[in-house]
PDB file of C-alpha atoms in Angstrom:
ATOM      1  CA  MET A   1     -99.760  17.079  38.658  1.00 50.00           C
ATOM      2  CA  MET A   2     -97.097  17.564  41.291  1.00 52.00           C
ATOM      3  CA  MET A   3     -93.526  17.416  40.058  1.00 53.00           C
ATOM      4  CA  GLU A   4     -91.991  16.295  43.320  1.00 58.00           C
ATOM      5  CA  ASN A   5     -93.887  12.984  43.186  1.00 65.00           C
ATOM      6  CA  ASN A   6     -92.719  12.271  39.660  1.00 68.00           C
ATOM      7  CA  PRO A   7     -89.729   9.859  39.970  1.00 64.00           C
ATOM      8  CA  LEU A   8     -88.305  11.145  36.680  1.00 70.00           C
ATOM      9  CA  GLN A   9     -88.074  14.666  38.091  1.00 73.00           C
ATOM     10  CA  ARG A  10     -86.239  13.751  41.297  1.00 74.00           C
ATOM     11  CA  LYS A  11     -82.540  14.448  41.324  1.00 74.00           C
ATOM     12  CA  VAL A  12     -80.114  12.256  43.135  1.00 71.00           C
ATOM     13  CA  GLU A  13     -77.731  13.999  45.499  1.00 74.00           C
ATOM     14  CA  ARG A  14     -74.297  13.762  43.886  1.00 68.00           C
ATOM     15  CA  ARG A  15     -71.516  12.525  46.069  1.00 71.00           C
ATOM     16  CA  LYS A  16     -68.749  15.081  46.238  1.00 71.00           C
ATOM     17  CA  HIS A  17     -65.065  14.446  45.765  1.00 68.00           C
ATOM     18  CA  PHE A  18     -62.300  17.017  46.250  1.00 67.00           C
ATOM     19  CA  SER A  19     -61.857  17.067  42.450  1.00 67.00           C
ATOM     20  CA  HIS A  20     -65.341  18.620  42.186  1.00 68.00           C
ATOM     21  CA  ASP A  21     -64.300  21.689  44.179  1.00 70.00           C
ATOM     22  CA  SER A  22     -62.865  23.643  41.245  1.00 72.00           C
ATOM     23  CA  GLU A  23     -64.994  25.746  38.957  1.00 81.00           C
ATOM     24  CA  LYS A  24     -64.488  23.387  35.999  1.00 87.00           C
ATOM     25  CA  PRO A  25     -63.399  19.753  35.646  1.00 88.00           C
ATOM     26  CA  ILE A  26     -59.683  19.046  35.277  1.00 89.00           C
ATOM     27  CA  GLY A  27     -60.150  17.935  31.667  1.00 90.00           C
ATOM     28  CA  TRP A  28     -61.312  21.428  30.753  1.00 92.00           C
ATOM     29  CA  TYR A  29     -58.123  22.954  32.161  1.00 92.00           C
ATOM     30  CA  LEU A  30     -55.915  20.373  30.413  1.00 94.00           C
ATOM     31  CA  LYS A  31     -57.562  20.884  27.017  1.00 94.00           C
ATOM     32  CA  ARG A  32     -57.556  24.662  27.404  1.00 96.00           C
ATOM     33  CA  VAL A  33     -53.841  24.798  28.262  1.00 96.00           C
ATOM     34  CA  ASP A  34     -52.956  22.515  25.347  1.00 95.00           C
ATOM     35  CA  LYS A  35     -55.107  24.541  22.932  1.00 96.00           C
ATOM     36  CA  LEU A  36     -53.517  27.807  24.079  1.00 97.00           C
ATOM     37  CA  ILE A  37     -49.986  26.389  23.814  1.00 97.00           C
ATOM     38  CA  THR A  38     -50.691  25.193  20.272  1.00 96.00           C
ATOM     39  CA  GLN A  39     -52.310  28.484  19.265  1.00 98.00           C
ATOM     40  CA  ASN A  40     -49.453  30.584  20.666  1.00 98.00           C
ATOM     41  CA  VAL A  41     -46.672  28.431  19.210  1.00 97.00           C
ATOM     42  CA  ASN A  42     -48.429  28.313  15.835  1.00 97.00           C
ATOM     43  CA  ASP A  43     -48.806  32.103  15.889  1.00 97.00           C
ATOM     44  CA  MET A  44     -45.118  32.605  16.796  1.00 97.00           C
ATOM     45  CA  PHE A  45     -43.904  30.269  14.065  1.00 97.00           C
ATOM     46  CA  ALA A  46     -46.450  31.272  11.368  1.00 97.00           C
ATOM     47  CA  PRO A  47     -44.144  33.890   9.780  1.00 97.00           C
ATOM     48  CA  MET A  48     -41.605  31.088   9.264  1.00 96.00           C
ATOM     49  CA  GLY A  49     -44.204  28.689   7.850  1.00 97.00           C
ATOM     50  CA  LEU A  50     -43.930  26.394  10.873  1.00 98.00           C
ATOM     51  CA  THR A  51     -46.322  24.988  13.486  1.00 97.00           C
ATOM     52  CA  ARG A  52     -46.126  23.346  16.893  1.00 97.00           C
ATOM     53  CA  THR A  53     -45.992  19.982  15.127  1.00 97.00           C
ATOM     54  CA  HIS A  54     -42.953  21.131  13.133  1.00 97.00           C
ATOM     55  CA  TRP A  55     -41.371  22.121  16.432  1.00 97.00           C
ATOM     56  CA  GLN A  56     -42.161  18.727  17.981  1.00 96.00           C
ATOM     57  CA  ALA A  57     -40.622  16.923  15.000  1.00 97.00           C
ATOM     58  CA  LEU A  58     -37.507  19.105  15.007  1.00 97.00           C
ATOM     59  CA  ASN A  59     -37.046  19.123  18.780  1.00 96.00           C
ATOM     60  CA  ASN A  60     -37.376  15.375  19.201  1.00 96.00           C
ATOM     61  CA  THR A  61     -35.189  14.580  16.199  1.00 96.00           C
ATOM     62  CA  TYR A  62     -32.533  17.127  17.201  1.00 96.00           C
ATOM     63  CA  HIS A  63     -32.255  15.667  20.706  1.00 95.00           C
ATOM     64  CA  GLY A  64     -32.261  12.093  19.419  1.00 92.00           C
ATOM     65  CA  ARG A  65     -35.432  11.064  21.228  1.00 89.00           C
ATOM     66  CA  VAL A  66     -36.756   9.784  17.907  1.00 91.00           C
ATOM     67  CA  LYS A  67     -34.932   8.241  14.987  1.00 94.00           C
ATOM     68  CA  THR A  68     -37.946   7.144  12.949  1.00 96.00           C
ATOM     69  CA  ARG A  69     -41.310   8.476  11.755  1.00 96.00           C
ATOM     70  CA  GLU A  70     -42.935   5.661  13.708  1.00 96.00           C
ATOM     71  CA  ASP A  71     -41.176   6.650  16.959  1.00 96.00           C
ATOM     72  CA  LEU A  72     -42.160  10.271  16.411  1.00 96.00           C
ATOM     73  CA  HIS A  73     -45.786   9.373  15.770  1.00 96.00           C
ATOM     74  CA  GLU A  74     -45.860   7.189  18.885  1.00 96.00           C
ATOM     75  CA  LEU A  75     -44.559  10.129  20.913  1.00 94.00           C
ATOM     76  CA  ILE A  76     -47.015  12.740  19.586  1.00 95.00           C
ATOM     77  CA  HIS A  77     -49.985  10.668  18.364  1.00 95.00           C
ATOM     78  CA  ASP A  78     -52.243  12.288  20.960  1.00 91.00           C
ATOM     79  CA  PHE A  79     -51.665  15.619  19.215  1.00 91.00           C
ATOM     80  CA  VAL A  80     -51.482  14.796  15.517  1.00 94.00           C
ATOM     81  CA  ASP A  81     -52.655  12.093  13.131  1.00 95.00           C
ATOM     82  CA  LEU A  82     -50.252  10.257  10.838  1.00 95.00           C
ATOM     83  CA  LYS A  83     -51.407  12.121   7.697  1.00 96.00           C
ATOM     84  CA  THR A  84     -50.645  15.502   9.290  1.00 96.00           C
ATOM     85  CA  LEU A  85     -47.326  14.240  10.619  1.00 97.00           C
ATOM     86  CA  ASP A  86     -46.356  13.072   7.131  1.00 97.00           C
ATOM     87  CA  GLU A  87     -47.232  16.529   5.764  1.00 97.00           C
ATOM     88  CA  VAL A  88     -45.012  18.120   8.415  1.00 98.00           C
ATOM     89  CA  ILE A  89     -42.145  15.746   7.641  1.00 98.00           C
ATOM     90  CA  ASP A  90     -42.600  16.422   3.894  1.00 98.00           C
ATOM     91  CA  SER A  91     -42.401  20.182   4.503  1.00 98.00           C
ATOM     92  CA  LEU A  92     -39.236  19.800   6.602  1.00 98.00           C
ATOM     93  CA  VAL A  93     -37.670  17.636   3.875  1.00 98.00           C
ATOM     94  CA  GLN A  94     -38.640  20.205   1.193  1.00 98.00           C
ATOM     95  CA  ARG A  95     -37.184  22.984   3.342  1.00 98.00           C
ATOM     96  CA  GLY A  96     -33.906  21.052   3.478  1.00 98.00           C
ATOM     97  CA  TRP A  97     -34.012  20.589   7.257  1.00 98.00           C
ATOM     98  CA  MET A  98     -34.725  16.865   7.418  1.00 98.00           C
ATOM     99  CA  ILE A  99     -33.753  13.703   5.589  1.00 97.00           C
ATOM    100  CA  ARG A 100     -36.303  10.914   5.371  1.00 96.00           C
ATOM    101  CA  THR A 101     -34.995   7.460   4.481  1.00 96.00           C
ATOM    102  CA  GLU A 102     -37.536   4.738   3.742  1.00 95.00           C
ATOM    103  CA  LYS A 103     -36.613   1.289   5.056  1.00 95.00           C
ATOM    104  CA  PRO A 104     -39.474  -0.894   3.739  1.00 94.00           C
ATOM    105  CA  GLU A 105     -37.666  -4.107   4.675  1.00 95.00           C
ATOM    106  CA  LEU A 106     -37.814  -2.952   8.318  1.00 94.00           C
ATOM    107  CA  GLY A 107     -41.193  -1.230   8.016  1.00 93.00           C
ATOM    108  CA  ILE A 108     -39.767   2.101   9.182  1.00 95.00           C
ATOM    109  CA  THR A 109     -38.859   5.535   7.898  1.00 96.00           C
ATOM    110  CA  GLU A 110     -35.676   6.954   9.405  1.00 96.00           C
ATOM    111  CA  LEU A 111     -35.546  10.672  10.208  1.00 97.00           C
ATOM    112  CA  GLU A 112     -32.462  12.834  10.562  1.00 96.00           C
ATOM    113  CA  LEU A 113     -31.860  16.562  10.590  1.00 97.00           C
ATOM    114  CA  THR A 114     -29.639  18.000   7.900  1.00 97.00           C
ATOM    115  CA  GLY A 115     -26.878  20.497   8.572  1.00 97.00           C
ATOM    116  CA  GLU A 116     -29.389  23.271   7.818  1.00 98.00           C
ATOM    117  CA  GLY A 117     -31.902  21.728  10.213  1.00 97.00           C
ATOM    118  CA  ASN A 118     -29.280  21.501  12.933  1.00 97.00           C
ATOM    119  CA  GLU A 119     -28.357  25.159  12.325  1.00 97.00           C
ATOM    120  CA  ALA A 120     -31.982  26.338  12.375  1.00 97.00           C
ATOM    121  CA  PHE A 121     -32.911  24.465  15.540  1.00 97.00           C
ATOM    122  CA  PRO A 122     -31.068  26.699  18.070  1.00 97.00           C
ATOM    123  CA  ARG A 123     -32.825  29.795  16.676  1.00 96.00           C
ATOM    124  CA  LEU A 124     -36.219  28.137  17.106  1.00 97.00           C
ATOM    125  CA  ASP A 125     -35.208  26.810  20.509  1.00 97.00           C
ATOM    126  CA  ALA A 126     -34.369  30.357  21.642  1.00 97.00           C
ATOM    127  CA  ILE A 127     -37.860  31.493  20.618  1.00 96.00           C
ATOM    128  CA  LEU A 128     -39.428  28.642  22.586  1.00 96.00           C
ATOM    129  CA  PHE A 129     -37.220  29.367  25.591  1.00 97.00           C
ATOM    130  CA  GLU A 130     -38.615  32.907  25.767  1.00 97.00           C
ATOM    131  CA  PHE A 131     -42.129  31.536  25.305  1.00 97.00           C
ATOM    132  CA  ASP A 132     -41.587  29.069  28.177  1.00 96.00           C
ATOM    133  CA  LYS A 133     -40.408  31.900  30.428  1.00 96.00           C
ATOM    134  CA  GLN A 134     -43.662  33.726  29.711  1.00 97.00           C
ATOM    135  CA  VAL A 135     -45.866  30.628  30.102  1.00 97.00           C
ATOM    136  CA  PHE A 136     -44.344  29.607  33.424  1.00 97.00           C
ATOM    137  CA  GLN A 137     -44.133  33.122  34.893  1.00 97.00           C
ATOM    138  CA  GLY A 138     -45.274  33.039  38.536  1.00 97.00           C
ATOM    139  CA  ILE A 139     -44.830  29.268  38.803  1.00 97.00           C
ATOM    140  CA  THR A 140     -41.994  27.947  40.933  1.00 97.00           C
ATOM    141  CA  GLU A 141     -39.883  24.963  39.991  1.00 96.00           C
ATOM    142  CA  GLU A 142     -41.412  23.084  42.926  1.00 97.00           C
ATOM    143  CA  GLU A 143     -44.953  23.890  41.754  1.00 96.00           C
ATOM    144  CA  TYR A 144     -44.064  22.708  38.260  1.00 96.00           C
ATOM    145  CA  LYS A 145     -42.644  19.436  39.591  1.00 97.00           C
ATOM    146  CA  THR A 146     -45.792  18.936  41.685  1.00 97.00           C
ATOM    147  CA  ALA A 147     -48.012  19.557  38.654  1.00 95.00           C
ATOM    148  CA  ILE A 148     -46.051  17.028  36.589  1.00 96.00           C
ATOM    149  CA  LYS A 149     -46.238  14.501  39.437  1.00 97.00           C
ATOM    150  CA  VAL A 150     -50.019  14.950  39.666  1.00 94.00           C
ATOM    151  CA  LEU A 151     -50.455  14.663  35.893  1.00 94.00           C
ATOM    152  CA  ASN A 152     -48.298  11.525  35.785  1.00 95.00           C
ATOM    153  CA  GLN A 153     -50.367   9.989  38.575  1.00 94.00           C
ATOM    154  CA  LEU A 154     -53.579  10.803  36.699  1.00 93.00           C
ATOM    155  CA  ILE A 155     -52.156   9.148  33.569  1.00 92.00           C
ATOM    156  CA  CYS A 156     -51.166   6.098  35.592  1.00 94.00           C
ATOM    157  CA  ASN A 157     -54.591   5.877  37.262  1.00 93.00           C
ATOM    158  CA  LEU A 158     -56.417   6.274  33.961  1.00 92.00           C
ATOM    159  CA  ASN A 159     -54.234   3.739  32.178  1.00 91.00           C
ATOM    160  CA  HIS A 160     -55.093   1.190  34.865  1.00 84.00           C
ATOM    161  CA  THR A 161     -58.776   2.097  34.643  1.00 73.00           C
ATOM    162  CA  ALA A 162     -58.826   1.687  30.853  1.00 63.00           C
ATOM    163  CA  HIS A 163     -57.651  -1.941  30.978  1.00 57.00           C
TER     164      HIS A 163
END
């Protein structure tokens, strides 16, 4: 029996797009970078009993980008589920760095850093600043802006595709 006559064995020539020119698909690079960032940040903060998710909660609360648990979850839901986020918030409250105020009548939980949390943040921020310098070594500001522009366009294209 000759294989080349078997229609199940014939391969269709794949049309090529410029996005196929790299060694791996873009999703591989995106997941790998995110995994390495998380691993490195978790390793740096492990001696302090903190993780990347702790950092995200502290950073976004400190800068006022989030005022509620719900806002924070909306911002980082691609990285962490609500159960894990609640565990992180609980640990920050127990540490004395965050105040959580339940507002059941509004269906929200307000978040605020304590004085201790506000004092601790700059020390953690300095650690992350040094980490960022290492991560972005050899990348110009222009290259970074281009990468962000490309990623934003991909997000926009995929959001339109998903609907």
